[in-house]
């Protein structure tokens, strides 16, 4: 299965990655070869095999419902580019 | 053409855990921005989610209450999208193997019929943070206190056929989550939010029409308005020969209309995959059975018990059991007053709920506690005051003038049961109203009942509501012959 230019652009947009126009053919071919591998795997008969959600055959440990974190806002916000009134500021997301 | 409305709902319920679903941060509402956002909630590199058992417990409790299949192996998945209030770039949710599988909920409609609504699934996920778009120098403020709060998303089958049915279903879910004590159900604080899927089809057609999804509607009134508006819009489009676009719409409560969200956001390509940070959740038969055995009394059971135990009519039982808080209030009134349950039911459903509605308040904000109202009914039940004086006392209770006994004393409302004193009042009113007496005596027997009300009213007024109405009626009957 070969990806075309617009599909590569869509995948990049969904991942919010900026890509160089002239690199698109290269990406298209690498990504297509990954899909080729998947296609090859698809041809294996898995009728009697239960899908695994995780490579480890283990089950999730649960924690008790207790508050264990304290307010560390000042420390965390030291690395934020912009804060105000305790909020993290980001470029405006709606018009 | 006759159209049929088809509605399915996705209800997001915030579970009332102390800590978040994947971190040990507090979930308290209304805290200072970002004071309850830990490294996990901020999506910092290298952190790992650790699942809160109470979220699993509350989700399964809901599941057994709606008679659902519980997936004893349940899996979390990543739902990928970019938005600043979702720092990780994905929401941990469930796709395949949600914790709660197919179940159902019975709703009671206004005409008394009961309809079964299918619940497709209910899955656990984490809530996102909050974006504040007011002006921060042209920037958006992000508060991540809510990020990671456990949500149970309850997805219904497209089984509802009108706004009324949809509202009845939402109210049933709302009552149920409070009965189960798995959520505070506070809609104003966003503890319950609703996405509404609506489509139209010609009556009699089996195939569904194209649907729209109206997102994030957060009050009963808005749900009803959003549905009515969207139904009219779709019918107008269809009758004009246009097609309905499958799209996400927003309800604008200020304009009372739904409108399309920008098409950019419509890129619904979430690229779900199992979250490698979380293993499958396995629950045992014993664990589920234990939750089933410990279910509290559910709304339908309470309605039945109220009818049996208190000899209430089904309608009154339904009104009183509509919320757990109201039901508890009613039972406290009955217990403290020692009065007949019917009397307590009347006072709670008419006087109290009437006053609360007028003030736009819920039972939880009632200025009159169940104990205070019970204290007053006790005085009606033991004949200290008349029902009429009760209304004066109730006004006093509403205004915070103290207990019933204090108000009765302060306003001198103790019922007059001295026959001689009442007789004097009866004589006085009869003497002062000869025209009415004549009219009464001239009237047919079956009309007299109505006319006697005038005299009772006058006497009660003259006694300042203190005369015992039974005695007044009796004396009038003897004297007006």
PDB file of N, CA, C and O in Angstrom, chain A residues 40-78:
ATOM      1  N   UNK A  40       1.806  -7.563   5.463  1.00  0.00           N
ATOM      2  CA  UNK A  40       2.374  -8.911   5.492  1.00  0.00           C
ATOM      3  C   UNK A  40       1.906  -9.647   6.744  1.00  0.00           C
ATOM      4  O   UNK A  40       1.536 -10.809   6.696  1.00  0.00           O
ATOM      5  N   UNK A  41       1.906  -8.932   7.876  1.00  0.00           N
ATOM      6  CA  UNK A  41       1.464  -9.541   9.128  1.00  0.00           C
ATOM      7  C   UNK A  41      -0.022  -9.885   9.060  1.00  0.00           C
ATOM      8  O   UNK A  41      -0.462 -10.885   9.623  1.00  0.00           O
ATOM      9  N   UNK A  42      -0.780  -9.025   8.366  1.00  0.00           N
ATOM     10  CA  UNK A  42      -2.232  -9.249   8.258  1.00  0.00           C
ATOM     11  C   UNK A  42      -2.538 -10.586   7.614  1.00  0.00           C
ATOM     12  O   UNK A  42      -3.597 -11.166   7.850  1.00  0.00           O
ATOM     13  N   UNK A  43      -1.615 -11.065   6.782  1.00  0.00           N
ATOM     14  CA  UNK A  43      -1.904 -12.300   6.053  1.00  0.00           C
ATOM     15  C   UNK A  43      -1.799 -13.528   6.954  1.00  0.00           C
ATOM     16  O   UNK A  43      -2.196 -14.624   6.585  1.00  0.00           O
ATOM     17  N   UNK A  44      -1.261 -13.341   8.175  1.00  0.00           N
ATOM     18  CA  UNK A  44      -1.179 -14.463   9.110  1.00  0.00           C
ATOM     19  C   UNK A  44      -2.569 -14.786   9.650  1.00  0.00           C
ATOM     20  O   UNK A  44      -3.332 -13.869   9.969  1.00  0.00           O
ATOM     21  N   UNK A  45      -2.881 -16.051   9.739  1.00  0.00           N
ATOM     22  CA  UNK A  45      -4.181 -16.431  10.269  1.00  0.00           C
ATOM     23  C   UNK A  45      -4.184 -16.315  11.801  1.00  0.00           C
ATOM     24  O   UNK A  45      -3.415 -16.972  12.483  1.00  0.00           O
ATOM     25  N   UNK A  46      -5.051 -15.446  12.340  1.00  0.00           N
ATOM     26  CA  UNK A  46      -5.102 -15.235  13.798  1.00  0.00           C
ATOM     27  C   UNK A  46      -6.478 -15.590  14.353  1.00  0.00           C
ATOM     28  O   UNK A  46      -6.871 -15.107  15.401  1.00  0.00           O
ATOM     29  N   UNK A  47      -7.211 -16.426  13.634  1.00  0.00           N
ATOM     30  CA  UNK A  47      -8.597 -16.734  14.007  1.00  0.00           C
ATOM     31  C   UNK A  47      -8.760 -17.175  15.461  1.00  0.00           C
ATOM     32  O   UNK A  47      -9.698 -16.768  16.139  1.00  0.00           O
ATOM     33  N   UNK A  48      -7.848 -18.025  15.937  1.00  0.00           N
ATOM     34  CA  UNK A  48      -8.036 -18.580  17.276  1.00  0.00           C
ATOM     35  C   UNK A  48      -7.218 -17.853  18.335  1.00  0.00           C
ATOM     36  O   UNK A  48      -7.021 -18.361  19.435  1.00  0.00           O
ATOM     37  N   UNK A  49      -6.716 -16.677  17.977  1.00  0.00           N
ATOM     38  CA  UNK A  49      -5.856 -15.983  18.918  1.00  0.00           C
ATOM     39  C   UNK A  49      -6.545 -14.747  19.486  1.00  0.00           C
ATOM     40  O   UNK A  49      -7.054 -13.909  18.744  1.00  0.00           O
ATOM     41  N   UNK A  50      -6.599 -14.695  20.802  1.00  0.00           N
ATOM     42  CA  UNK A  50      -7.233 -13.542  21.452  1.00  0.00           C
ATOM     43  C   UNK A  50      -6.273 -12.362  21.404  1.00  0.00           C
ATOM     44  O   UNK A  50      -5.094 -12.515  21.750  1.00  0.00           O
ATOM     45  N   UNK A  51      -6.725 -11.198  20.927  1.00  0.00           N
ATOM     46  CA  UNK A  51      -5.803 -10.058  20.847  1.00  0.00           C
ATOM     47  C   UNK A  51      -5.301  -9.654  22.232  1.00  0.00           C
ATOM     48  O   UNK A  51      -6.042  -9.724  23.221  1.00  0.00           O
ATOM     49  N   UNK A  52      -4.069  -9.245  22.328  1.00  0.00           N
ATOM     50  CA  UNK A  52      -3.519  -8.772  23.601  1.00  0.00           C
ATOM     51  C   UNK A  52      -3.544  -7.242  23.595  1.00  0.00           C
ATOM     52  O   UNK A  52      -3.285  -6.621  22.577  1.00  0.00           O
ATOM     53  N   UNK A  53      -3.863  -6.663  24.744  1.00  0.00           N
ATOM     54  CA  UNK A  53      -3.858  -5.210  24.829  1.00  0.00           C
ATOM     55  C   UNK A  53      -2.484  -4.726  25.281  1.00  0.00           C
ATOM     56  O   UNK A  53      -2.198  -3.540  25.262  1.00  0.00           O
ATOM     57  N   UNK A  54      -1.656  -5.666  25.701  1.00  0.00           N
ATOM     58  CA  UNK A  54      -0.351  -5.296  26.235  1.00  0.00           C
ATOM     59  C   UNK A  54       0.605  -6.472  26.031  1.00  0.00           C
ATOM     60  O   UNK A  54       0.187  -7.626  26.165  1.00  0.00           O
ATOM     61  N   UNK A  55       1.854  -6.199  25.712  1.00  0.00           N
ATOM     62  CA  UNK A  55       2.781  -7.321  25.479  1.00  0.00           C
ATOM     63  C   UNK A  55       3.049  -8.153  26.733  1.00  0.00           C
ATOM     64  O   UNK A  55       3.415  -9.319  26.633  1.00  0.00           O
ATOM     65  N   UNK A  56       2.883  -7.560  27.911  1.00  0.00           N
ATOM     66  CA  UNK A  56       3.091  -8.319  29.141  1.00  0.00           C
ATOM     67  C   UNK A  56       1.801  -9.030  29.529  1.00  0.00           C
ATOM     68  O   UNK A  56       0.732  -8.435  29.485  1.00  0.00           O
ATOM     69  N   UNK A  57       1.922 -10.273  29.915  1.00  0.00           N
ATOM     70  CA  UNK A  57       0.747 -11.000  30.356  1.00  0.00           C
ATOM     71  C   UNK A  57       0.550 -10.733  31.851  1.00  0.00           C
ATOM     72  O   UNK A  57       0.742 -11.615  32.680  1.00  0.00           O
ATOM     73  N   UNK A  58       0.220  -9.500  32.176  1.00  0.00           N
ATOM     74  CA  UNK A  58       0.063  -9.122  33.580  1.00  0.00           C
ATOM     75  C   UNK A  58      -1.199  -8.273  33.697  1.00  0.00           C
ATOM     76  O   UNK A  58      -1.767  -7.863  32.694  1.00  0.00           O
ATOM     77  N   UNK A  59      -1.656  -8.055  34.932  1.00  0.00           N
ATOM     78  CA  UNK A  59      -2.863  -7.247  35.098  1.00  0.00           C
ATOM     79  C   UNK A  59      -2.551  -5.979  35.872  1.00  0.00           C
ATOM     80  O   UNK A  59      -1.570  -5.896  36.614  1.00  0.00           O
ATOM     81  N   UNK A  60      -3.415  -4.996  35.692  1.00  0.00           N
ATOM     82  CA  UNK A  60      -3.194  -3.670  36.257  1.00  0.00           C
ATOM     83  C   UNK A  60      -3.303  -3.692  37.776  1.00  0.00           C
ATOM     84  O   UNK A  60      -4.277  -4.201  38.321  1.00  0.00           O
ATOM     85  N   UNK A  61      -2.309  -3.107  38.449  1.00  0.00           N
ATOM     86  CA  UNK A  61      -2.403  -2.903  39.902  1.00  0.00           C
ATOM     87  C   UNK A  61      -3.213  -1.637  40.128  1.00  0.00           C
ATOM     88  O   UNK A  61      -3.088  -0.667  39.398  1.00  0.00           O
ATOM     89  N   UNK A  62      -4.020  -1.644  41.162  1.00  0.00           N
ATOM     90  CA  UNK A  62      -4.843  -0.474  41.460  1.00  0.00           C
ATOM     91  C   UNK A  62      -4.335   0.194  42.723  1.00  0.00           C
ATOM     92  O   UNK A  62      -3.776  -0.447  43.595  1.00  0.00           O
ATOM     93  N   UNK A  63      -4.542   1.509  42.783  1.00  0.00           N
ATOM     94  CA  UNK A  63      -4.108   2.231  43.979  1.00  0.00           C
ATOM     95  C   UNK A  63      -5.329   2.668  44.770  1.00  0.00           C
ATOM     96  O   UNK A  63      -6.411   2.857  44.213  1.00  0.00           O
ATOM     97  N   UNK A  64      -5.165   2.838  46.079  1.00  0.00           N
ATOM     98  CA  UNK A  64      -6.262   3.328  46.907  1.00  0.00           C
ATOM     99  C   UNK A  64      -6.586   4.765  46.545  1.00  0.00           C
ATOM    100  O   UNK A  64      -5.711   5.524  46.139  1.00  0.00           O
ATOM    101  N   UNK A  65      -7.844   5.131  46.736  1.00  0.00           N
ATOM    102  CA  UNK A  65      -8.261   6.499  46.433  1.00  0.00           C
ATOM    103  C   UNK A  65      -7.834   7.428  47.569  1.00  0.00           C
ATOM    104  O   UNK A  65      -8.574   7.625  48.522  1.00  0.00           O
ATOM    105  N   UNK A  66      -6.645   7.972  47.451  1.00  0.00           N
ATOM    106  CA  UNK A  66      -6.157   8.876  48.491  1.00  0.00           C
ATOM    107  C   UNK A  66      -5.374  10.007  47.830  1.00  0.00           C
ATOM    108  O   UNK A  66      -4.690   9.796  46.825  1.00  0.00           O
ATOM    109  N   UNK A  67      -5.506  11.199  48.390  1.00  0.00           N
ATOM    110  CA  UNK A  67      -4.758  12.345  47.870  1.00  0.00           C
ATOM    111  C   UNK A  67      -3.337  12.272  48.415  1.00  0.00           C
ATOM    112  O   UNK A  67      -3.126  12.283  49.622  1.00  0.00           O
ATOM    113  N   UNK A  68      -2.373  12.155  47.510  1.00  0.00           N
ATOM    114  CA  UNK A  68      -0.976  12.027  47.933  1.00  0.00           C
ATOM    115  C   UNK A  68      -0.125  13.173  47.408  1.00  0.00           C
ATOM    116  O   UNK A  68       1.044  13.298  47.753  1.00  0.00           O
ATOM    117  N   UNK A  69      -0.722  13.989  46.536  1.00  0.00           N
ATOM    118  CA  UNK A  69       0.028  15.101  45.952  1.00  0.00           C
ATOM    119  C   UNK A  69      -0.343  16.399  46.662  1.00  0.00           C
ATOM    120  O   UNK A  69      -1.514  16.633  46.958  1.00  0.00           O
ATOM    121  N   UNK A  70       0.669  17.248  46.893  1.00  0.00           N
ATOM    122  CA  UNK A  70       0.375  18.561  47.472  1.00  0.00           C
ATOM    123  C   UNK A  70       0.582  19.629  46.390  1.00  0.00           C
ATOM    124  O   UNK A  70       1.077  19.342  45.314  1.00  0.00           O
ATOM    125  N   UNK A  71       0.208  20.830  46.726  1.00  0.00           N
ATOM    126  CA  UNK A  71       0.303  21.912  45.753  1.00  0.00           C
ATOM    127  C   UNK A  71       1.759  22.314  45.493  1.00  0.00           C
ATOM    128  O   UNK A  71       2.434  22.821  46.382  1.00  0.00           O
ATOM    129  N   UNK A  72       2.216  22.082  44.271  1.00  0.00           N
ATOM    130  CA  UNK A  72       3.597  22.443  43.900  1.00  0.00           C
ATOM    131  C   UNK A  72       3.568  23.446  42.746  1.00  0.00           C
ATOM    132  O   UNK A  72       4.466  23.479  41.912  1.00  0.00           O
ATOM    133  N   UNK A  73       2.509  24.227  42.676  1.00  0.00           N
ATOM    134  CA  UNK A  73       2.309  25.073  41.509  1.00  0.00           C
ATOM    135  C   UNK A  73       3.497  25.984  41.219  1.00  0.00           C
ATOM    136  O   UNK A  73       3.946  26.083  40.083  1.00  0.00           O
ATOM    137  N   UNK A  74       4.007  26.614  42.256  1.00  0.00           N
ATOM    138  CA  UNK A  74       5.104  27.572  42.022  1.00  0.00           C
ATOM    139  C   UNK A  74       6.296  26.886  41.373  1.00  0.00           C
ATOM    140  O   UNK A  74       6.899  27.424  40.435  1.00  0.00           O
ATOM    141  N   UNK A  75       6.625  25.704  41.879  1.00  0.00           N
ATOM    142  CA  UNK A  75       7.767  24.985  41.316  1.00  0.00           C
ATOM    143  C   UNK A  75       7.506  24.600  39.860  1.00  0.00           C
ATOM    144  O   UNK A  75       8.362  24.798  38.993  1.00  0.00           O
ATOM    145  N   UNK A  76       6.298  24.072  39.601  1.00  0.00           N
ATOM    146  CA  UNK A  76       5.997  23.614  38.239  1.00  0.00           C
ATOM    147  C   UNK A  76       5.946  24.780  37.253  1.00  0.00           C
ATOM    148  O   UNK A  76       6.312  24.648  36.087  1.00  0.00           O
ATOM    149  N   UNK A  77       5.478  25.923  37.723  1.00  0.00           N
ATOM    150  CA  UNK A  77       5.287  27.032  36.784  1.00  0.00           C
ATOM    151  C   UNK A  77       6.596  27.766  36.479  1.00  0.00           C
ATOM    152  O   UNK A  77       6.621  28.611  35.588  1.00  0.00           O
ATOM    153  N   UNK A  78       7.654  27.418  37.209  1.00  0.00           N
ATOM    154  CA  UNK A  78       8.937  28.071  36.934  1.00  0.00           C
ATOM    155  C   UNK A  78       9.408  27.811  35.506  1.00  0.00           C
ATOM    156  O   UNK A  78      10.085  28.641  34.904  1.00  0.00           O
TER     157      UNK A  78
END
